[in-house]
Short mmCIF file of C-alpha atoms in Angstrom, two decimals:
data_model
loop_
_atom_site.label_atom_id
_atom_site.label_comp_id
_atom_site.label_asym_id
_atom_site.label_seq_id
_atom_site.Cartn_x
_atom_site.Cartn_y
_atom_site.Cartn_z
CA MET A 1 9.73 -14.04 3.04
CA ILE A 2 6.76 -12.81 5.03
CA ARG A 3 4.30 -11.01 2.77
CA LEU A 4 2.44 -8.08 4.32
CA LEU A 5 -0.63 -5.89 3.71
CA ILE A 6 -0.49 -2.57 5.46
CA ALA A 7 -3.80 -0.74 6.03
CA ASP A 8 -4.01 2.75 7.55
CA ASP A 9 -6.11 5.80 6.45
CA GLU A 10 -3.33 8.18 7.36
CA ASP A 11 -1.19 8.14 4.17
CA LEU A 12 1.93 9.45 5.72
CA LEU A 13 1.92 6.90 8.49
CA ARG A 14 1.01 4.03 6.13
CA SER A 15 3.79 4.90 3.57
CA ALA A 16 6.33 5.37 6.35
CA LEU A 17 5.45 2.11 8.00
CA ALA A 18 5.48 0.20 4.73
CA ALA A 19 8.85 1.68 3.81
CA LEU A 20 10.39 0.84 7.16
CA LEU A 21 9.10 -2.74 7.24
CA ALA A 22 10.24 -3.26 3.62
CA LEU A 23 13.84 -2.53 4.82
CA GLU A 24 13.79 -5.78 6.74
CA ASP A 25 15.35 -8.64 4.79
CA ASP A 26 12.54 -11.22 5.47
CA LEU A 27 9.52 -8.83 5.03
CA THR A 28 7.93 -7.70 1.75
CA VAL A 29 4.92 -5.39 1.51
CA VAL A 30 2.59 -6.72 -1.23
CA ALA A 31 -0.29 -4.18 -0.77
CA GLU A 32 -1.33 -0.96 1.01
CA ALA A 33 -4.96 0.11 1.74
CA SER A 34 -6.37 3.27 3.12
CA THR A 35 -9.85 1.96 3.97
CA SER A 36 -11.25 -1.10 5.81
CA ALA A 37 -13.08 -2.10 2.49
CA ASP A 38 -9.88 -1.88 0.50
CA ALA A 39 -8.04 -3.86 3.19
CA VAL A 40 -10.49 -6.69 2.76
CA ARG A 41 -10.42 -6.53 -1.09
CA LEU A 42 -6.64 -6.50 -1.18
CA ALA A 43 -6.35 -9.26 1.37
CA ARG A 44 -8.58 -11.41 -1.03
CA GLU A 45 -6.47 -10.41 -3.99
CA HIS A 46 -3.07 -10.92 -2.59
CA SER A 47 -3.62 -13.36 0.29
CA PRO A 48 -0.82 -11.89 2.35
CA ASP A 49 0.76 -13.82 5.24
CA ILE A 50 0.03 -10.95 7.61
CA ALA A 51 -2.19 -7.95 7.52
CA VAL A 52 -1.31 -5.00 9.72
CA LEU A 53 -4.55 -3.09 10.20
CA ASP A 54 -5.27 0.23 11.83
CA LEU A 55 -8.20 -0.02 14.12
CA GLU A 56 -9.70 3.38 13.16
CA MET A 57 -10.29 3.16 9.38
CA PRO A 58 -13.34 4.26 7.48
CA PRO A 59 -15.93 3.17 6.37
CA THR A 60 -16.26 0.66 9.25
CA ASP A 61 -13.11 -0.07 11.26
CA GLY A 62 -10.10 -2.48 11.34
CA LEU A 63 -11.92 -4.94 13.63
CA ARG A 64 -14.76 -5.32 11.03
CA ALA A 65 -12.05 -5.79 8.36
CA ALA A 66 -10.37 -8.45 10.39
CA GLU A 67 -13.66 -10.31 10.85
CA GLU A 68 -14.34 -10.18 7.05
CA ILE A 69 -10.82 -11.41 6.25
CA ARG A 70 -11.23 -14.18 8.67
CA ALA A 71 -14.76 -14.98 7.26
CA ALA A 72 -13.14 -15.32 3.75
CA HIS A 73 -10.99 -18.25 5.03
CA LEU A 74 -7.76 -16.60 3.97
CA PRO A 75 -4.46 -17.76 5.54
CA THR A 76 -3.82 -14.15 6.52
CA LEU A 77 -3.01 -13.39 10.18
CA ILE A 78 -4.02 -10.11 11.69
CA VAL A 79 -2.07 -7.59 13.59
CA MET A 80 -4.22 -4.70 14.89
CA VAL A 81 -2.49 -1.35 15.39
CA THR A 82 -4.35 1.30 17.47
CA ARG A 83 -3.98 4.71 18.94
CA HIS A 84 -6.72 4.04 21.49
CA ALA A 85 -6.00 0.89 23.20
CA ARG A 86 -9.20 0.10 25.13
CA PRO A 87 -9.41 -3.25 26.89
CA ALA A 88 -12.96 -4.02 25.46
CA VAL A 89 -11.49 -3.49 22.06
CA LEU A 90 -8.75 -6.02 22.84
CA ARG A 91 -11.42 -8.58 23.87
CA ARG A 92 -13.33 -7.97 20.63
CA ALA A 93 -10.02 -8.23 18.57
CA LEU A 94 -9.10 -11.51 20.18
CA SER A 95 -12.64 -12.94 19.51
CA ALA A 96 -12.21 -11.74 15.92
CA GLY A 97 -9.09 -13.90 15.56
CA VAL A 98 -6.61 -11.01 15.77
CA ARG A 99 -3.12 -12.47 16.63
CA GLY A 100 -1.36 -9.32 17.59
CA PHE A 101 -2.42 -6.08 19.27
CA VAL A 102 -0.10 -3.21 19.42
CA PRO A 103 -0.22 0.55 20.12
CA LYS A 104 0.80 3.04 17.34
CA THR A 105 3.76 4.03 19.51
CA THR A 106 5.50 0.77 18.77
CA PRO A 107 8.75 1.24 16.92
CA ALA A 108 8.89 -0.20 13.43
CA ALA A 109 11.78 -2.53 14.42
CA ARG A 110 9.79 -3.94 17.27
CA LEU A 111 6.78 -4.39 15.08
CA ALA A 112 8.94 -6.38 12.70
CA GLU A 113 9.94 -8.63 15.59
CA ILE A 114 6.25 -9.07 16.55
CA ILE A 115 5.35 -9.78 12.89
CA ARG A 116 7.96 -12.58 12.88
CA ASP A 117 6.69 -14.07 16.05
CA ILE A 118 3.12 -14.04 14.75
CA ALA A 119 4.18 -15.59 11.52
CA ALA A 120 5.83 -18.32 13.60
CA GLY A 121 2.41 -19.07 15.24
CA ARG A 122 2.71 -17.05 18.42
CA ARG A 123 0.36 -14.27 19.67
CA TYR A 124 1.36 -10.77 20.95
CA VAL A 125 -0.69 -8.41 23.00
CA ASP A 126 0.82 -5.14 24.36
CA PRO A 127 1.40 -5.70 28.06
CA GLU A 128 -0.15 -2.36 29.12
CA ILE A 129 -3.25 -3.16 27.20
CA ALA A 130 -3.41 -6.64 28.70
CA ALA A 131 -2.96 -5.27 32.24
CA SER A 132 -5.68 -2.73 31.84
CA ALA A 133 -8.12 -5.32 30.44
CA LEU A 134 -7.95 -7.08 33.84
CA THR A 135 -9.23 -3.97 35.66
CA GLU A 136 -11.73 -2.57 33.20
CA ASP A 137 -15.23 -1.54 34.38
CA ASP A 138 -18.14 -3.45 32.93
CA CYS A 139 -20.23 -1.86 30.20
CA PRO A 140 -23.35 -0.13 31.72
CA LEU A 141 -25.45 -0.49 28.61
CA SER A 142 -27.98 -3.23 27.77
CA ASP A 143 -27.66 -5.29 24.53
CA ARG A 144 -30.48 -3.32 22.94
CA GLU A 145 -28.93 0.05 23.85
CA LEU A 146 -25.58 -1.27 22.31
CA GLU A 147 -27.52 -2.36 19.24
CA VAL A 148 -29.11 1.12 18.61
CA LEU A 149 -25.85 2.81 19.25
CA ARG A 150 -24.00 0.58 16.79
CA ALA A 151 -26.56 1.56 14.17
CA ALA A 152 -26.40 5.28 15.17
CA ARG A 153 -22.59 5.29 14.68
CA THR A 154 -23.10 5.34 10.92
CA GLY A 155 -25.04 8.65 11.12
CA ALA A 156 -28.36 7.01 10.43
CA SER A 157 -31.57 8.86 11.37
CA VAL A 158 -33.96 7.39 14.10
CA ALA A 159 -36.25 6.10 11.38
CA GLU A 160 -33.33 4.22 9.65
CA ILE A 161 -32.10 2.93 12.92
CA ALA A 162 -35.60 1.66 13.72
CA THR A 163 -35.83 -0.19 10.34
CA GLN A 164 -32.40 -1.67 10.88
CA VAL A 165 -33.06 -3.05 14.37
CA HIS A 166 -36.72 -3.91 13.82
CA LEU A 167 -38.15 -1.54 16.48
CA ALA A 168 -40.57 1.39 16.51
CA PRO A 169 -38.92 4.80 16.28
CA GLY A 170 -40.29 5.81 19.65
CA THR A 171 -38.65 2.63 21.19
CA VAL A 172 -35.37 3.48 19.44
CA ARG A 173 -35.55 7.10 20.87
CA ASN A 174 -35.99 5.60 24.45
CA TYR A 175 -33.00 3.30 24.09
CA LEU A 176 -30.88 6.10 22.66
CA SER A 177 -32.02 8.50 25.48
CA ALA A 178 -31.27 5.84 28.14
CA ALA A 179 -27.75 5.17 26.58
CA MET A 180 -27.02 8.98 26.43
CA SER A 181 -28.07 9.43 30.09
CA LYS A 182 -25.99 6.45 31.31
CA LEU A 183 -22.87 7.65 29.45
CA GLY A 184 -23.44 11.34 30.10
CA ALA A 185 -23.35 12.00 26.35
CA PRO A 186 -25.01 15.14 24.85
CA THR A 187 -25.98 13.49 21.56
CA ARG A 188 -26.64 10.00 20.25
CA HIS A 189 -23.63 10.43 18.02
CA ALA A 190 -21.37 11.28 21.02
CA ALA A 191 -22.68 8.24 22.90
CA ALA A 192 -22.14 5.98 19.93
CA HIS A 193 -18.62 7.31 19.57
CA HIS A 194 -17.88 6.81 23.33
CA ALA A 195 -19.23 3.27 23.21
CA TRP A 196 -17.09 2.53 20.18
CA GLN A 197 -13.92 3.90 21.77
CA GLN A 198 -14.59 1.73 24.76
CA GLY A 199 -14.89 -1.28 22.39
CA TRP A 200 -18.47 -2.03 23.45
CA ILE A 201 -19.79 -1.73 19.85
#
């Protein structure tokens, strides 16, 4: 029996997916989570064989949860499910040890097959996501610009970002302004969201 943790902040989708996967003879859902923090906590509690994580979950995201589960040295393998399948996100997911990467349009029966393959030691990456990863444009932002955008994504003020990244507020403003200009974003929050969607932060 393959023991599963299902994590998605959309209750209806999570419940439906858990119910459909539980219909399979060899799969059992041992826990459900609606946040990335709960996903990590429940993974530690239940040590499931596979965690099926939604990429876009508060308060951080599914990738951060995957990194924390991996850092806890659990035997849990990760399948990432996403609505926005950006190539850079795929690269981050693979470097975080994610074994499966599938779009939310994947039928439950197909997801069950993918889960079995991953439990047997294989990997699965959606072919369209893999193909687009080969043709993706490089990130136009510098490491420092990415760093301040990562901090800005939490809604932090310029002063809070400055403290977090150990820079002067004026320097933070300059990096944010440069990033906004490069991305054509009207606000730092829009720039941070765009960078996150692209998988750069």
